[in-house]
Amino acid sequence: MGEPRRMGGPRGVQHAGKSTVFPVGKTIRATLVLHPDDAERKLYEELVTGMGVAGAQVLREALHELHKRETKKRKARERRQQAKQAASATTEELPKAG
C-alpha cells in the first residue's frame, strides 16, 4: 500500500503566514497529528498514561517547559550581546599608544 500520506511542508518549520498572527479575541486550536511510527507518539502515550491526565494537559505543560527553556536561552543570548557591546565600547575609548 505504501507510505501513509503526510501533510505538506517540512515538520517543525514555521510556515509563512500561518502562525505569525494570533487574533486576540479568537480561540487558537493547535493540531498535532501523531502517526504510529512517530517517535513523539510513544513519548506522548507514556506521559498521558503515566501522569493520568488528558493529552491536552500534557501539551500545555510541555508548552510551559519549552517557554521557560527558550526564555532562559534568549536572556543568556541578550546578556552575551550586551557584554560584547560593552567590551567593544571600552576598547574604542582607550587612547592609542603613540
Coordinates of N, CA, C and O in Angstrom, one line a residue:
M1 N 0.8 -1.2 0.0 CA 0.0 0.0 0.0 C 0.9 1.3 0.0 O 0.5 2.3 -0.5
G2 N 2.1 1.2 0.6 CA 3.0 2.3 0.5 C 3.0 3.2 1.8 O 2.3 2.8 2.8
E3 N 3.7 4.3 1.7 CA 3.8 5.2 2.9 C 2.5 5.9 3.1 O 1.8 6.3 2.2
P4 N 2.2 6.1 4.4 CA 1.0 6.9 4.7 C 1.2 8.4 4.2 O 2.3 8.9 4.3
R5 N 0.1 9.0 3.8 CA 0.2 10.3 3.3 C 0.3 11.3 4.4 O -0.4 11.2 5.4
R6 N 1.3 12.2 4.3 CA 1.5 13.2 5.4 C 1.2 14.6 4.9 O 1.2 14.8 3.7
M7 N 0.9 15.5 5.8 CA 0.6 16.9 5.4 C 1.8 17.5 4.8 O 2.9 17.2 5.1
G8 N 1.6 18.5 3.9 CA 2.8 19.1 3.2 C 3.6 20.0 4.1 O 3.3 20.4 5.2
G9 N 4.8 20.3 3.6 CA 5.7 21.1 4.3 C 6.6 20.4 5.3 O 6.2 19.3 5.8
P10 N 7.8 20.9 5.5 CA 8.7 20.3 6.5 C 8.2 20.4 7.9 O 7.7 21.4 8.3
R11 N 8.4 19.3 8.6 CA 8.0 19.3 10.0 C 8.8 20.2 10.9 O 10.0 20.2 10.8
G12 N 8.1 20.9 11.8 CA 8.8 21.8 12.7 C 9.2 23.2 12.2 O 9.7 24.0 12.9
V13 N 8.9 23.5 11.0 CA 9.3 24.8 10.4 C 8.0 25.7 10.4 O 6.9 25.2 10.0
Q14 N 8.2 26.9 10.9 CA 7.0 27.8 10.9 C 6.7 28.2 9.5 O 7.5 28.6 8.7
H15 N 5.5 28.0 9.1 CA 5.0 28.3 7.7 C 4.6 29.7 7.6 O 3.8 30.2 8.5
A16 N 5.1 30.4 6.7 CA 4.8 31.9 6.5 C 3.3 32.1 6.4 O 2.6 31.5 5.7
G17 N 2.9 33.1 7.2 CA 1.5 33.5 7.2 C 0.6 32.6 7.9 O -0.6 32.9 8.1
K18 N 1.1 31.5 8.4 CA 0.2 30.5 9.1 C 0.2 30.7 10.6 O -0.8 30.5 11.3
S19 N 1.4 31.0 11.2 CA 1.5 31.1 12.6 C 2.2 32.3 13.1 O 3.0 32.2 14.0
T20 N 2.0 33.4 12.5 CA 2.6 34.7 12.9 C 1.7 35.7 13.5 O 2.1 36.6 14.2
V21 N 0.4 35.5 13.2 CA -0.6 36.5 13.7 C -1.7 35.7 14.5 O -2.2 34.7 14.0
F22 N -1.9 36.1 15.7 CA -2.8 35.5 16.6 C -3.9 36.5 17.0 O -3.6 37.4 17.9
P23 N -5.1 36.4 16.5 CA -6.1 37.4 16.8 C -6.4 37.3 18.3 O -6.6 36.2 18.9
V24 N -6.5 38.4 19.0 CA -6.6 38.5 20.4 C -7.9 37.8 20.9 O -7.9 37.1 21.9
G25 N -9.0 38.1 20.3 CA -10.3 37.6 20.8 C -10.7 36.2 20.2 O -11.8 35.8 20.5
K26 N -9.8 35.6 19.5 CA -10.2 34.4 18.9 C -9.5 33.2 19.5 O -8.3 33.2 19.8
T27 N -10.2 32.1 19.6 CA -9.6 30.8 20.2 C -8.6 30.3 19.2 O -8.8 30.3 18.0
I28 N -7.5 29.8 19.8 CA -6.5 29.1 19.0 C -6.6 27.6 19.1 O -6.7 27.1 20.2
R29 N -6.6 26.9 18.0 CA -6.7 25.5 18.0 C -5.4 24.9 17.4 O -5.2 25.1 16.2
A30 N -4.6 24.4 18.3 CA -3.3 23.8 17.8 C -3.6 22.3 17.5 O -4.1 21.6 18.4
T31 N -3.2 21.9 16.3 CA -3.5 20.5 15.9 C -2.2 19.7 15.9 O -1.2 20.2 15.3
L32 N -2.2 18.6 16.5 CA -1.0 17.7 16.5 C -1.4 16.3 16.0 O -2.2 15.7 16.7
V33 N -0.8 15.9 14.9 CA -1.1 14.6 14.4 C 0.1 13.7 14.7 O 1.2 14.0 14.3
L34 N -0.1 12.6 15.5 CA 1.0 11.7 15.8 C 0.7 10.4 15.1 O -0.2 9.6 15.5
H35 N 1.5 10.0 14.1 CA 1.3 8.8 13.4 C 1.9 7.6 14.2 O 2.8 7.9 15.0
P36 N 1.5 6.4 13.9 CA 2.0 5.3 14.7 C 3.6 5.1 14.7 O 4.2 4.7 15.6
D37 N 4.2 5.6 13.6 CA 5.7 5.5 13.5 C 6.4 6.7 14.0 O 7.7 6.7 14.0
D38 N 5.7 7.7 14.5 CA 6.4 8.9 15.1 C 7.0 8.6 16.4 O 6.3 8.1 17.3
A39 N 8.2 9.1 16.6 CA 8.9 8.9 17.9 C 8.2 9.6 19.0 O 8.1 9.1 20.2
E40 N 7.6 10.8 18.7 CA 6.9 11.6 19.7 C 5.6 10.9 20.2 O 5.2 11.2 21.3
R41 N 5.1 10.0 19.4 CA 3.8 9.4 19.8 C 4.0 8.5 21.0 O 3.2 8.5 22.0
K42 N 5.1 7.8 21.1 CA 5.4 6.9 22.2 C 5.6 7.8 23.5 O 5.1 7.5 24.5
L43 N 6.3 8.9 23.3 CA 6.5 9.8 24.4 C 5.2 10.3 24.9 O 4.9 10.4 26.1
Y44 N 4.3 10.8 24.0 CA 3.0 11.3 24.3 C 2.2 10.3 25.1 O 1.6 10.5 26.1
E45 N 2.1 9.0 24.5 CA 1.4 8.0 25.2 C 1.9 7.7 26.6 O 1.1 7.5 27.5
E46 N 3.2 7.6 26.8 CA 3.7 7.4 28.1 C 3.4 8.5 29.1 O 3.0 8.2 30.2
L47 N 3.4 9.7 28.6 CA 3.1 10.9 29.5 C 1.6 10.9 29.9 O 1.3 11.1 31.0
V48 N 0.8 10.7 28.9 CA -0.7 10.7 29.2 C -1.0 9.6 30.2 O -1.7 9.8 31.2
T49 N -0.6 8.4 29.9 CA -0.9 7.3 30.8 C -0.2 7.4 32.2 O -0.8 7.1 33.2
G50 N 1.1 7.8 32.1 CA 1.9 7.9 33.4 C 1.4 9.0 34.3 O 1.4 8.9 35.5
M51 N 1.0 10.1 33.7 CA 0.5 11.3 34.5 C -1.0 11.2 34.8 O -1.4 11.8 35.8
G52 N -1.7 10.4 34.1 CA -3.1 10.2 34.3 C -3.9 11.5 34.0 O -4.9 11.8 34.7
V53 N -3.4 12.2 33.0 CA -4.1 13.5 32.7 C -4.5 13.4 31.2 O -4.0 12.5 30.4
A54 N -5.3 14.3 30.7 CA -5.7 14.4 29.3 C -4.5 14.8 28.5 O -3.5 15.5 29.0
G55 N -4.5 14.4 27.2 CA -3.4 14.7 26.3 C -3.2 16.2 26.2 O -2.1 16.7 26.0
A56 N -4.3 17.0 26.2 CA -4.2 18.4 26.1 C -3.4 19.0 27.3 O -2.6 19.9 27.1
Q57 N -3.6 18.4 28.4 CA -2.8 18.9 29.6 C -1.3 18.6 29.5 O -0.5 19.4 29.8
V58 N -1.0 17.4 28.9 CA 0.4 17.1 28.7 C 1.0 18.2 27.7 O 2.1 18.6 28.0
L59 N 0.3 18.5 26.7 CA 0.8 19.5 25.8 C 0.9 20.9 26.4 O 1.9 21.6 26.1
R60 N -0.1 21.3 27.3 CA 0.0 22.5 28.0 C 1.3 22.6 28.8 O 2.0 23.6 28.8
E61 N 1.5 21.5 29.6 CA 2.7 21.5 30.4 C 4.0 21.5 29.6 O 5.0 22.2 30.0
A62 N 4.0 20.9 28.5 CA 5.1 20.9 27.6 C 5.4 22.3 27.1 O 6.5 22.7 27.0
L63 N 4.3 23.0 26.8 CA 4.5 24.4 26.3 C 5.1 25.3 27.4 O 6.0 26.1 27.1
H64 N 4.7 25.1 28.6 CA 5.3 25.9 29.7 C 6.8 25.6 29.9 O 7.6 26.5 30.0
E65 N 7.1 24.3 29.8 CA 8.5 23.9 29.9 C 9.4 24.5 28.8 O 10.5 25.0 29.0
L66 N 8.8 24.4 27.6 CA 9.5 24.9 26.4 C 9.7 26.4 26.5 O 10.8 26.9 26.2
H67 N 8.7 27.1 26.9 CA 8.7 28.5 27.1 C 9.8 28.9 28.1 O 10.6 29.9 27.9
K68 N 9.8 28.2 29.2 CA 10.9 28.5 30.2 C 12.3 28.3 29.7 O 13.1 29.2 29.8
R69 N 12.5 27.2 29.0 CA 13.8 26.9 28.4 C 14.2 28.0 27.3 O 15.3 28.5 27.4
E70 N 13.3 28.3 26.5 CA 13.6 29.3 25.4 C 13.8 30.7 26.0 O 14.6 31.5 25.5
T71 N 13.1 31.1 27.1 CA 13.2 32.4 27.7 C 14.6 32.5 28.3 O 15.3 33.5 28.2
K72 N 15.1 31.4 29.0 CA 16.4 31.3 29.5 C 17.5 31.5 28.5 O 18.4 32.3 28.6
K73 N 17.3 30.8 27.3 CA 18.3 30.9 26.2 C 18.3 32.3 25.7 O 19.4 32.9 25.4
R74 N 17.1 32.9 25.5 CA 17.1 34.3 24.9 C 17.7 35.3 25.9 O 18.5 36.1 25.4
K75 N 17.5 35.2 27.2 CA 18.1 36.1 28.1 C 19.6 35.9 28.2 O 20.3 36.9 28.3
A76 N 20.1 34.7 28.1 CA 21.5 34.5 28.1 C 22.2 35.1 26.8 O 23.2 35.7 26.9
R77 N 21.5 34.9 25.7 CA 21.9 35.5 24.4 C 22.0 37.0 24.5 O 23.0 37.6 24.1
E78 N 21.0 37.6 25.1 CA 20.9 39.1 25.2 C 22.1 39.5 26.2 O 22.7 40.6 25.9
R79 N 22.3 38.8 27.3 CA 23.4 39.2 28.2 C 24.8 39.1 27.4 O 25.6 40.0 27.6
R80 N 25.0 38.1 26.6 CA 26.2 37.9 25.9 C 26.4 39.1 24.9 O 27.5 39.6 24.8
Q81 N 25.3 39.4 24.2 CA 25.3 40.5 23.3 C 25.7 41.9 24.0 O 26.5 42.6 23.5
Q82 N 25.1 42.1 25.1 CA 25.3 43.3 25.9 C 26.8 43.4 26.3 O 27.4 44.4 26.3
A83 N 27.3 42.2 26.8 CA 28.7 42.2 27.3 C 29.6 42.4 26.1 O 30.6 43.2 26.2
K84 N 29.3 41.9 25.0 CA 30.1 42.1 23.7 C 30.1 43.6 23.3 O 31.2 44.1 23.0
Q85 N 28.9 44.2 23.4 CA 28.8 45.6 23.0 C 29.6 46.5 24.0 O 30.3 47.4 23.7
A86 N 29.5 46.1 25.3 CA 30.2 46.9 26.3 C 31.7 46.7 26.2 O 32.5 47.7 26.3
A87 N 32.2 45.5 25.8 CA 33.6 45.3 25.6 C 34.1 46.1 24.4 O 35.2 46.7 24.4
S88 N 33.3 46.1 23.3 CA 33.8 46.9 22.1 C 33.7 48.4 22.4 O 34.6 49.1 21.9
A89 N 32.8 48.8 23.2 CA 32.7 50.3 23.5 C 33.9 50.7 24.4 O 34.5 51.7 24.2
T90 N 34.4 49.8 25.3 CA 35.5 50.0 26.1 C 36.8 50.1 25.3 O 37.6 51.0 25.5
T91 N 37.0 49.2 24.4 CA 38.2 49.3 23.5 C 38.2 50.5 22.6 O 39.3 51.0 22.3
E92 N 37.1 51.0 22.2 CA 37.1 52.2 21.4 C 37.5 53.4 22.1 O 38.0 54.3 21.6
E93 N 37.2 53.4 23.4 CA 37.5 54.6 24.3 C 39.0 54.7 24.7 O 39.5 55.7 25.1
L94 N 39.7 53.6 24.6 CA 41.1 53.6 25.0 C 42.0 54.4 24.1 O 41.8 54.4 22.9
P95 N 42.9 55.3 24.6 CA 43.7 56.1 23.8 C 44.8 55.2 23.1 O 45.2 54.2 23.6
K96 N 45.1 55.5 21.9 CA 46.1 54.7 21.1 C 47.5 55.2 21.5 O 47.8 56.3 21.7
A97 N 48.3 54.1 21.7 CA 49.7 54.4 22.1 C 50.5 55.0 20.9 O 50.3 54.6 19.8
G98 N 51.3 56.0 21.1 CA 51.9 56.6 20.0 C 53.3 56.6 20.1 O 54.3 56.5 19.7

